[in-house]
Coordinates of C-alpha atoms in Angstrom, one line a residue:
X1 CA 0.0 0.0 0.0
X2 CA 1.5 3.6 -0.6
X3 CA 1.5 5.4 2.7
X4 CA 1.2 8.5 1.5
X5 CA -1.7 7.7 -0.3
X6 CA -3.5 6.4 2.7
X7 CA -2.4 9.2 5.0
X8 CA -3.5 11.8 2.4
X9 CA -7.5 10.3 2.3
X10 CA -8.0 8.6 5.4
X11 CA -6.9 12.2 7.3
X12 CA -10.1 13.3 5.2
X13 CA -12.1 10.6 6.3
X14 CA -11.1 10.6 9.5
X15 CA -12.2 14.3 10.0
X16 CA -15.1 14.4 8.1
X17 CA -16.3 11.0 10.4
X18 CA -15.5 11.2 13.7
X19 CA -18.1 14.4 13.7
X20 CA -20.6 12.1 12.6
X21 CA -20.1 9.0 14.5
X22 CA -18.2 7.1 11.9
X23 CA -20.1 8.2 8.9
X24 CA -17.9 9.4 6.4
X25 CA -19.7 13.4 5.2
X26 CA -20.5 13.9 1.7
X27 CA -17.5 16.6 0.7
X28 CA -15.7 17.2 -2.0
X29 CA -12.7 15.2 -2.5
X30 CA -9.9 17.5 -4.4
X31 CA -7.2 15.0 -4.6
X32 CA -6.1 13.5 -7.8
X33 CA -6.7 10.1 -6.9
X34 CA -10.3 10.5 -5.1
X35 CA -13.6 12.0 -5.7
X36 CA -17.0 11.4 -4.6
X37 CA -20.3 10.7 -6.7
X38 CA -23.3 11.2 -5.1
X39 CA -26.3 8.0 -5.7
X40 CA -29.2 10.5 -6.0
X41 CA -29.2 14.5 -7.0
X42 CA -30.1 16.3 -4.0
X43 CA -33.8 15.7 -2.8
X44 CA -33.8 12.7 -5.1
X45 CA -33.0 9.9 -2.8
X46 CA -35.7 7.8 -2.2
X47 CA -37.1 6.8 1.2
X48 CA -34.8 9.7 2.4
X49 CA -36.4 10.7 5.7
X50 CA -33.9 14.4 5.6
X51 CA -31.2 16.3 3.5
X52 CA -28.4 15.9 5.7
X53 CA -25.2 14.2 4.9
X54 CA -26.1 11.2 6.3
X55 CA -29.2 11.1 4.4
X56 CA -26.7 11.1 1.2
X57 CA -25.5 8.0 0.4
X58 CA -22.7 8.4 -2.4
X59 CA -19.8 6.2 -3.5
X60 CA -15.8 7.2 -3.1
X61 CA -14.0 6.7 -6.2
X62 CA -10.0 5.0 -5.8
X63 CA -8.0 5.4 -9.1
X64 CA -5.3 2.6 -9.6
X65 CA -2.0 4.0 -11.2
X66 CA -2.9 5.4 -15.0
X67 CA -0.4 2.7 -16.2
X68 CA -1.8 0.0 -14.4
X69 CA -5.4 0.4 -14.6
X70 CA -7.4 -2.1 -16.4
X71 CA -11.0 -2.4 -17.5
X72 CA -12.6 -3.9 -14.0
X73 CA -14.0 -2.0 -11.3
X74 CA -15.4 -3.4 -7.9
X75 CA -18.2 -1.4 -5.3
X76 CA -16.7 -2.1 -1.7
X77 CA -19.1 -2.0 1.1
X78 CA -17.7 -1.7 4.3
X79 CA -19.3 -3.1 7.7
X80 CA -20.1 -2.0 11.2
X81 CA -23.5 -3.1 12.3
X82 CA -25.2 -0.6 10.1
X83 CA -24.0 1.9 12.4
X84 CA -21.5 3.2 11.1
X85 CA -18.6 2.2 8.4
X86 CA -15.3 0.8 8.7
X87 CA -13.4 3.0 6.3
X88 CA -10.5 1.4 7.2
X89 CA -9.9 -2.0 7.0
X90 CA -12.7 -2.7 5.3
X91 CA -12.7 0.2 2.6
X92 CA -9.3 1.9 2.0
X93 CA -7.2 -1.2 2.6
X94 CA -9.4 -3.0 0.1
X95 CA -9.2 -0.5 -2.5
X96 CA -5.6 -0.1 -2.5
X97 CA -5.1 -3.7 -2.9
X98 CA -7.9 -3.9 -5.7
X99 CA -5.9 -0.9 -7.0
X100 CA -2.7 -3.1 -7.2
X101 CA -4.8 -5.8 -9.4
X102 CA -5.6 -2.6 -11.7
X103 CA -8.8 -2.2 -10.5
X104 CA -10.8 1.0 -9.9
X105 CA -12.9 0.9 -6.7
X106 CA -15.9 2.4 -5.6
X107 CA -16.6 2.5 -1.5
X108 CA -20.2 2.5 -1.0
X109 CA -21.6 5.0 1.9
X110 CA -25.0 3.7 2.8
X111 CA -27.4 4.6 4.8
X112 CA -27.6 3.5 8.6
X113 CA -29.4 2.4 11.4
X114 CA -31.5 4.0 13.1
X115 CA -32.9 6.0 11.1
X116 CA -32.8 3.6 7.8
X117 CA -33.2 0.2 7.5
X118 CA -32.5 -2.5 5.0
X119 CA -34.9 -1.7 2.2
X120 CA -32.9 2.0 2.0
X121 CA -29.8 0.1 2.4
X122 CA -30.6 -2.3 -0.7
X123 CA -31.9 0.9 -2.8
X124 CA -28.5 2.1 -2.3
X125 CA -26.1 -0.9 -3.3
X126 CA -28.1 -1.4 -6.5
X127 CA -28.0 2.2 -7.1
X128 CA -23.8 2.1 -6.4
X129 CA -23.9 -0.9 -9.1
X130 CA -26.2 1.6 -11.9
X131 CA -24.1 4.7 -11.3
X132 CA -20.6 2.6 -11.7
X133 CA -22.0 1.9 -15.1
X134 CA -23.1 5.3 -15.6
X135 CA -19.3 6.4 -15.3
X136 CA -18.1 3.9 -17.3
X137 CA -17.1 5.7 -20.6
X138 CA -15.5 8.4 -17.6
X139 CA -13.0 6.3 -16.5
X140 CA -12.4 3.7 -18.6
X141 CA -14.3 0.2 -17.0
X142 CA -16.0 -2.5 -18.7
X143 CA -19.8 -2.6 -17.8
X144 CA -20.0 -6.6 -17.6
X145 CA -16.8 -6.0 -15.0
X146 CA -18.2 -4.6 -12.2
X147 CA -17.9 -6.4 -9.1
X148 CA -19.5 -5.6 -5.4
X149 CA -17.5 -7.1 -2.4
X150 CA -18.7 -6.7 1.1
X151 CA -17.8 -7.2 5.0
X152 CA -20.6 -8.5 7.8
X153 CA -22.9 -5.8 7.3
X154 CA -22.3 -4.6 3.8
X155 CA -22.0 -8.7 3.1
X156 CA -25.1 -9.1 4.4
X157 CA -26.5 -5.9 2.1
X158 CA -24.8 -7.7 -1.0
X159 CA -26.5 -10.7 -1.3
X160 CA -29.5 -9.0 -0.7
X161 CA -28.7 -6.2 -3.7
X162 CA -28.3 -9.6 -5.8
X163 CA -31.8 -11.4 -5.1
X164 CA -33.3 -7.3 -5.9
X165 CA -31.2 -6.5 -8.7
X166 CA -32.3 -6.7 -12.5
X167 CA -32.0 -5.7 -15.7
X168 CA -32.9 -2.0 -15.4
X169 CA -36.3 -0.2 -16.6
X170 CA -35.3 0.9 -20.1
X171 CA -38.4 3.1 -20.2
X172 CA -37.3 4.8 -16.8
X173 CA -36.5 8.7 -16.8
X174 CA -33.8 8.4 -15.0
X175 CA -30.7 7.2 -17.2
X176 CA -29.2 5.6 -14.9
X177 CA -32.1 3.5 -13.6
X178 CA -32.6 1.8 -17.3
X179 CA -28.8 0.4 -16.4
X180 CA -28.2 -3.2 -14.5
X181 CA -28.3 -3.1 -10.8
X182 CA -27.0 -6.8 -11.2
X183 CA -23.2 -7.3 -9.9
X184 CA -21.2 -9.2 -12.4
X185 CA -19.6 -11.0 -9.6
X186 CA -20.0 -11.2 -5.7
X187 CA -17.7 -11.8 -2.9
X188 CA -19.1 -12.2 0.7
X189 CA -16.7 -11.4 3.6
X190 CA -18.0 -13.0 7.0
X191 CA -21.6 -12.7 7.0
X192 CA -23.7 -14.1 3.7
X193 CA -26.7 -13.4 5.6
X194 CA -30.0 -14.3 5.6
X195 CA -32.0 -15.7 2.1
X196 CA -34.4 -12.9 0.5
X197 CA -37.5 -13.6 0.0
X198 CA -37.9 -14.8 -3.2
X199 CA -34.2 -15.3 -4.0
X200 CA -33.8 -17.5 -6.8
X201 CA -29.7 -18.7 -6.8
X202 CA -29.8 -19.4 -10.1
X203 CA -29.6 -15.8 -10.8
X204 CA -26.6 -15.0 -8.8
X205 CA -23.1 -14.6 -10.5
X206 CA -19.9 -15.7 -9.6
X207 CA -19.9 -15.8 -5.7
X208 CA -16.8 -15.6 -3.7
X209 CA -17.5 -16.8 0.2
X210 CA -14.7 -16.5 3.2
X211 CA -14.9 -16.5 7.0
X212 CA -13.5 -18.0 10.2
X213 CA -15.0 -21.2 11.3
X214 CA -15.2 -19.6 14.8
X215 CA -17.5 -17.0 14.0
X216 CA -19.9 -19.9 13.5
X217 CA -22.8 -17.8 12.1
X218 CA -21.0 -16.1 9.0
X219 CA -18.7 -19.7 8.6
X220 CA -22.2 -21.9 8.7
X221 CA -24.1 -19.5 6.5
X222 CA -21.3 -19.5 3.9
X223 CA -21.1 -23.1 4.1
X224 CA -24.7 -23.3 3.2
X225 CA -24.8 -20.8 0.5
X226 CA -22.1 -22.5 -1.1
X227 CA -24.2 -25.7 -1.3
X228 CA -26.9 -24.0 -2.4
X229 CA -24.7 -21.9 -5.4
X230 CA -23.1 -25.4 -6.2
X231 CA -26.9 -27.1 -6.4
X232 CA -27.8 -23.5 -8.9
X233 CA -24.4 -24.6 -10.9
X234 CA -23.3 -20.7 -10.2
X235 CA -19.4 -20.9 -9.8
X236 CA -19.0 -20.4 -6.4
X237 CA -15.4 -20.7 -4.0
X238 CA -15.2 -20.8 -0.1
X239 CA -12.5 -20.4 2.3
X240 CA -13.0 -20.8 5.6
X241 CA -10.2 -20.3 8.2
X242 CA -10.3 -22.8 11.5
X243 CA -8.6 -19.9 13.8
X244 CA -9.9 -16.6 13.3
X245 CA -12.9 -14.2 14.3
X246 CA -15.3 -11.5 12.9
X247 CA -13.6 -8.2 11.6
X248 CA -10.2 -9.4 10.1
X249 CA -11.1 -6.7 7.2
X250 CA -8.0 -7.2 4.4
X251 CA -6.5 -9.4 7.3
X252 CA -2.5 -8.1 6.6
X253 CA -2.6 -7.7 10.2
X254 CA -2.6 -10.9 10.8
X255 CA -0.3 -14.1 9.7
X256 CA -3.8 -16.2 9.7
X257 CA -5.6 -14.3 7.3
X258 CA -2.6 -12.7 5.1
X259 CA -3.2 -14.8 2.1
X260 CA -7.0 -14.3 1.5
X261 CA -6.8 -11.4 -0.7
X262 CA -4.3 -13.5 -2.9
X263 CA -7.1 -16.0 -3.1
X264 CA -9.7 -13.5 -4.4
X265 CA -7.3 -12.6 -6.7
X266 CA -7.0 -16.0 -7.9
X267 CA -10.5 -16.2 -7.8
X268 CA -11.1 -13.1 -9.9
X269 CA -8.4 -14.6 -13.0
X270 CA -9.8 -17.7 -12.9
X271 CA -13.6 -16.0 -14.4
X272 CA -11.9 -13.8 -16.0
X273 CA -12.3 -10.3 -14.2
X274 CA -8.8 -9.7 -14.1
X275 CA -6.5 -10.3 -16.7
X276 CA -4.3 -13.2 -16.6
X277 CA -7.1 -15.8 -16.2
X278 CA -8.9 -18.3 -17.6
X279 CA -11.8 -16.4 -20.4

């Protein structure tokens, strides 16, 4: 990771959240490598219950190196109980890595507890999905390359965005609502979650599962939704850890988790998302 980088943004993060409990603020980002795009134009948003920041959800944009930057692009959603984000190790360290791979990353700000619930929060990750696409041409991505990753909570929010998602409304006013809310791939990070109601597996793309086996409800769940995606025929890979816990985020902080990055990566070539693979 470049330290410099990291400093630079997560000082702006940093002081933009801790006034709002750990939810990053919707300002402008003036540095070359970062931006933000807001999900909805001002008074837009739907189910927004006010117009303050946190009523904003938007998406942080994390350029890769110019010469290294390659068609794909992935929407990271961080976790913390849907009350607030974990910027951190489950945002900036995950974009920096993606970054390595050549991949430009999105982190998702959602909307949180208490004053949304899941329904907002699912509007929201198939919105990040649309507006990736809208901004495609703008920096350079493949449409049929954009991936969503998330951690616990934003995990949870992901397979949920997938069972919602569809094709777009290609009579819709809005642009960017007659675009895909439909992730090309999906990686869960401790906490697949619940079914939807109505999810149909056979649906779902390329799913990416990990956890510890001693966070027993994320490592069970994944275990079962990996059955499940095997029983759909959906290519589907799971790696779960017999030492660990909840939280490891990017997991460089620890010897036990180091190489599951490397494994996405792996995962990623082998369905061809990153160059390198099998097509």
């Amino acid at each position: 990771m470049d330290a410099s980088r990291f400093s630079t943004l997560s000082r702006r993060l940093i002081l933009t959240g801790l006034a709002m409990s750990g939810v990053l603020l919707a300002a402008d980002l003036k540095t070359p490598n970062y931006q933000n795009i807001s999900l909805w134009e001002p008074g837009k948003v739907p189910l927004a219950t006010g117009t303050g920041p946190l009523d904003m959800p938007f998406l942080t944009v994390v350029l890769p190196p110019e010469g290294k930057r390659n068609s794909a692009s992935v929407v990271i959603a961080p976790g913390g109980s849907n009350i607030m984000l974990m910027y951190g190790a489950e945002g900036m360290d995950i974009a920096e890595k993606y970054n390595e791979w050549g991949v430009t990353a999105f982190i998702l700000t959602y909307r949180m507890s208490p004053h949304y619930g899941n329904e907002a929060r699912i509007l929201d990750g198939k919105r990040a999905i649309q507006v990736v696409r809208a901004h495609s041409a703008e920096y350079k991505i493949d449409p049929a390359k954009v991936g969503y990753i998330g951690f616990s909570a934003g995990s949870n929010m992901g397979r949920s965005v997938v069972a919602q998602s569809g094709p777009g409304d290609p009579n819709a006013p809005d642009p960017i609502d007659r675009l895909s809310s439909r992730p090309d791939y999906l990686a869960l990070v401790y906490g697949p979650g619940n079914a939807t109601k109505g999810e149909d597996l056979k649906t779902f793309p390329p799913t990416f599962l990990m956890a510890a086996e001693f966070d027993q409800g994320p490592a069970v769940g994944n275990a079962q939704l990996f059955i499940e995606l095997a029983k759909a025929k959906v290519p589907a890979e799971m790696h779960t850890y017999q030492k660990g816990h909840h939280g490891f985020g990017s997991g460089y902080a620890d010897s036990n988790f180091a190489d599951w990055m490397p494994r996405l990566e792996h995962f990623l070539r082998e369905d061809g998302f990153l160059p390198g693979g099998k097509q």
